[in-house]
């Protein structure tokens, strides 16, 4: 169970990173 919690944390962090990247790119595009 501990291992699956670690995997879930990693997946969440990856999703947040992707989400942040998309937001930053969208903002850059909108502000041009």
PDB file of N, CA and C in Angstrom:
ATOM      1  N   UNK A   1       0.834  -1.205   0.000  1.00  0.00           N
ATOM      2  CA  UNK A   1       0.000   0.000   0.000  1.00  0.00           C
ATOM      3  C   UNK A   1       0.873   1.260   0.000  1.00  0.00           C
ATOM      4  N   UNK A   2       1.969   1.182   0.745  1.00  0.00           N
ATOM      5  CA  UNK A   2       2.870   2.326   0.798  1.00  0.00           C
ATOM      6  C   UNK A   2       3.395   2.678  -0.589  1.00  0.00           C
ATOM      7  N   UNK A   3       3.705   1.617  -1.355  1.00  0.00           N
ATOM      8  CA  UNK A   3       4.255   1.841  -2.686  1.00  0.00           C
ATOM      9  C   UNK A   3       3.235   2.516  -3.600  1.00  0.00           C
ATOM     10  N   UNK A   4       1.980   2.104  -3.493  1.00  0.00           N
ATOM     11  CA  UNK A   4       0.958   2.706  -4.351  1.00  0.00           C
ATOM     12  C   UNK A   4       0.734   4.168  -3.977  1.00  0.00           C
ATOM     13  N   UNK A   5       0.913   4.492  -2.698  1.00  0.00           N
ATOM     14  CA  UNK A   5       0.800   5.893  -2.281  1.00  0.00           C
ATOM     15  C   UNK A   5       1.912   6.718  -2.915  1.00  0.00           C
ATOM     16  N   UNK A   6       3.125   6.160  -2.944  1.00  0.00           N
ATOM     17  CA  UNK A   6       4.249   6.865  -3.564  1.00  0.00           C
ATOM     18  C   UNK A   6       3.988   7.072  -5.050  1.00  0.00           C
ATOM     19  N   UNK A   7       3.462   6.045  -5.709  1.00  0.00           N
ATOM     20  CA  UNK A   7       3.150   6.154  -7.134  1.00  0.00           C
ATOM     21  C   UNK A   7       2.093   7.222  -7.374  1.00  0.00           C
ATOM     22  N   UNK A   8       1.102   7.255  -6.510  1.00  0.00           N
ATOM     23  CA  UNK A   8       0.045   8.253  -6.652  1.00  0.00           C
ATOM     24  C   UNK A   8       0.618   9.656  -6.493  1.00  0.00           C
ATOM     25  N   UNK A   9       1.516   9.825  -5.535  1.00  0.00           N
ATOM     26  CA  UNK A   9       2.157  11.132  -5.328  1.00  0.00           C
ATOM     27  C   UNK A   9       2.924  11.550  -6.572  1.00  0.00           C
ATOM     28  N   UNK A  10       3.706  10.604  -7.126  1.00  0.00           N
ATOM     29  CA  UNK A  10       4.497  10.913  -8.317  1.00  0.00           C
ATOM     30  C   UNK A  10       3.597  11.292  -9.482  1.00  0.00           C
ATOM     31  N   UNK A  11       2.523  10.543  -9.664  1.00  0.00           N
ATOM     32  CA  UNK A  11       1.600  10.827 -10.761  1.00  0.00           C
ATOM     33  C   UNK A  11       0.978  12.203 -10.585  1.00  0.00           C
ATOM     34  N   UNK A  12       0.621  12.525  -9.358  1.00  0.00           N
ATOM     35  CA  UNK A  12       0.015  13.823  -9.071  1.00  0.00           C
ATOM     36  C   UNK A  12       0.996  14.943  -9.381  1.00  0.00           C
ATOM     37  N   UNK A  13       2.241  14.779  -8.969  1.00  0.00           N
ATOM     38  CA  UNK A  13       3.251  15.806  -9.233  1.00  0.00           C
ATOM     39  C   UNK A  13       3.465  15.981 -10.729  1.00  0.00           C
ATOM     40  N   UNK A  14       3.475  14.870 -11.467  1.00  0.00           N
ATOM     41  CA  UNK A  14       3.648  14.946 -12.913  1.00  0.00           C
ATOM     42  C   UNK A  14       2.484  15.692 -13.547  1.00  0.00           C
ATOM     43  N   UNK A  15       1.263  15.370 -13.110  1.00  0.00           N
ATOM     44  CA  UNK A  15       0.082  16.047 -13.641  1.00  0.00           C
ATOM     45  C   UNK A  15       0.129  17.537 -13.356  1.00  0.00           C
ATOM     46  N   UNK A  16       0.540  17.898 -12.150  1.00  0.00           N
ATOM     47  CA  UNK A  16       0.626  19.314 -11.782  1.00  0.00           C
ATOM     48  C   UNK A  16       1.665  20.019 -12.650  1.00  0.00           C
ATOM     49  N   UNK A  17       2.787  19.366 -12.899  1.00  0.00           N
ATOM     50  CA  UNK A  17       3.824  19.967 -13.739  1.00  0.00           C
ATOM     51  C   UNK A  17       3.302  20.211 -15.148  1.00  0.00           C
ATOM     52  N   UNK A  18       2.622  19.217 -15.708  1.00  0.00           N
ATOM     53  CA  UNK A  18       2.069  19.367 -17.057  1.00  0.00           C
ATOM     54  C   UNK A  18       1.035  20.481 -17.094  1.00  0.00           C
ATOM     55  N   UNK A  19       0.178  20.507 -16.093  1.00  0.00           N
ATOM     56  CA  UNK A  19      -0.871  21.514 -15.991  1.00  0.00           C
ATOM     57  C   UNK A  19      -0.257  22.907 -15.927  1.00  0.00           C
ATOM     58  N   UNK A  20       0.771  23.062 -15.082  1.00  0.00           N
ATOM     59  CA  UNK A  20       1.450  24.353 -14.960  1.00  0.00           C
ATOM     60  C   UNK A  20       2.088  24.764 -16.281  1.00  0.00           C
ATOM     61  N   UNK A  21       2.693  23.811 -16.981  1.00  0.00           N
ATOM     62  CA  UNK A  21       3.326  24.114 -18.262  1.00  0.00           C
ATOM     63  C   UNK A  21       2.297  24.616 -19.263  1.00  0.00           C
ATOM     64  N   UNK A  22       1.161  23.944 -19.323  1.00  0.00           N
ATOM     65  CA  UNK A  22       0.099  24.350 -20.247  1.00  0.00           C
ATOM     66  C   UNK A  22      -0.391  25.755 -19.914  1.00  0.00           C
ATOM     67  N   UNK A  23      -0.575  26.030 -18.632  1.00  0.00           N
ATOM     68  CA  UNK A  23      -1.039  27.357 -18.218  1.00  0.00           C
ATOM     69  C   UNK A  23      -0.020  28.423 -18.606  1.00  0.00           C
ATOM     70  N   UNK A  24       1.259  28.156 -18.352  1.00  0.00           N
ATOM     71  CA  UNK A  24       2.290  29.139 -18.684  1.00  0.00           C
ATOM     72  C   UNK A  24       2.321  29.410 -20.182  1.00  0.00           C
ATOM     73  N   UNK A  25       2.234  28.354 -20.990  1.00  0.00           N
ATOM     74  CA  UNK A  25       2.241  28.535 -22.442  1.00  0.00           C
ATOM     75  C   UNK A  25       1.014  29.305 -22.901  1.00  0.00           C
ATOM     76  N   UNK A  26      -0.133  29.009 -22.315  1.00  0.00           N
ATOM     77  CA  UNK A  26      -1.367  29.715 -22.673  1.00  0.00           C
ATOM     78  C   UNK A  26      -1.256  31.193 -22.330  1.00  0.00           C
ATOM     79  N   UNK A  27      -0.721  31.493 -21.150  1.00  0.00           N
ATOM     80  CA  UNK A  27      -0.563  32.890 -20.743  1.00  0.00           C
ATOM     81  C   UNK A  27       0.395  33.616 -21.677  1.00  0.00           C
ATOM     82  N   UNK A  28       1.499  32.982 -22.017  1.00  0.00           N
ATOM     83  CA  UNK A  28       2.458  33.592 -22.943  1.00  0.00           C
ATOM     84  C   UNK A  28       1.768  33.929 -24.253  1.00  0.00           C
ATOM     85  N   UNK A  29       0.994  32.969 -24.771  1.00  0.00           N
ATOM     86  CA  UNK A  29       0.319  33.149 -26.045  1.00  0.00           C
ATOM     87  C   UNK A  29      -0.711  34.275 -25.956  1.00  0.00           C
ATOM     88  N   UNK A  30      -1.457  34.318 -24.860  1.00  0.00           N
ATOM     89  CA  UNK A  30      -2.487  35.346 -24.695  1.00  0.00           C
ATOM     90  C   UNK A  30      -1.881  36.734 -24.547  1.00  0.00           C
ATOM     91  N   UNK A  31      -0.705  36.810 -23.926  1.00  0.00           N
ATOM     92  CA  UNK A  31      -0.102  38.116 -23.645  1.00  0.00           C
ATOM     93  C   UNK A  31       0.731  38.656 -24.802  1.00  0.00           C
ATOM     94  N   UNK A  32       0.871  37.896 -25.853  1.00  0.00           N
ATOM     95  CA  UNK A  32       1.669  38.365 -26.989  1.00  0.00           C
ATOM     96  C   UNK A  32       1.011  39.527 -27.704  1.00  0.00           C
TER      97      UNK A  32
END
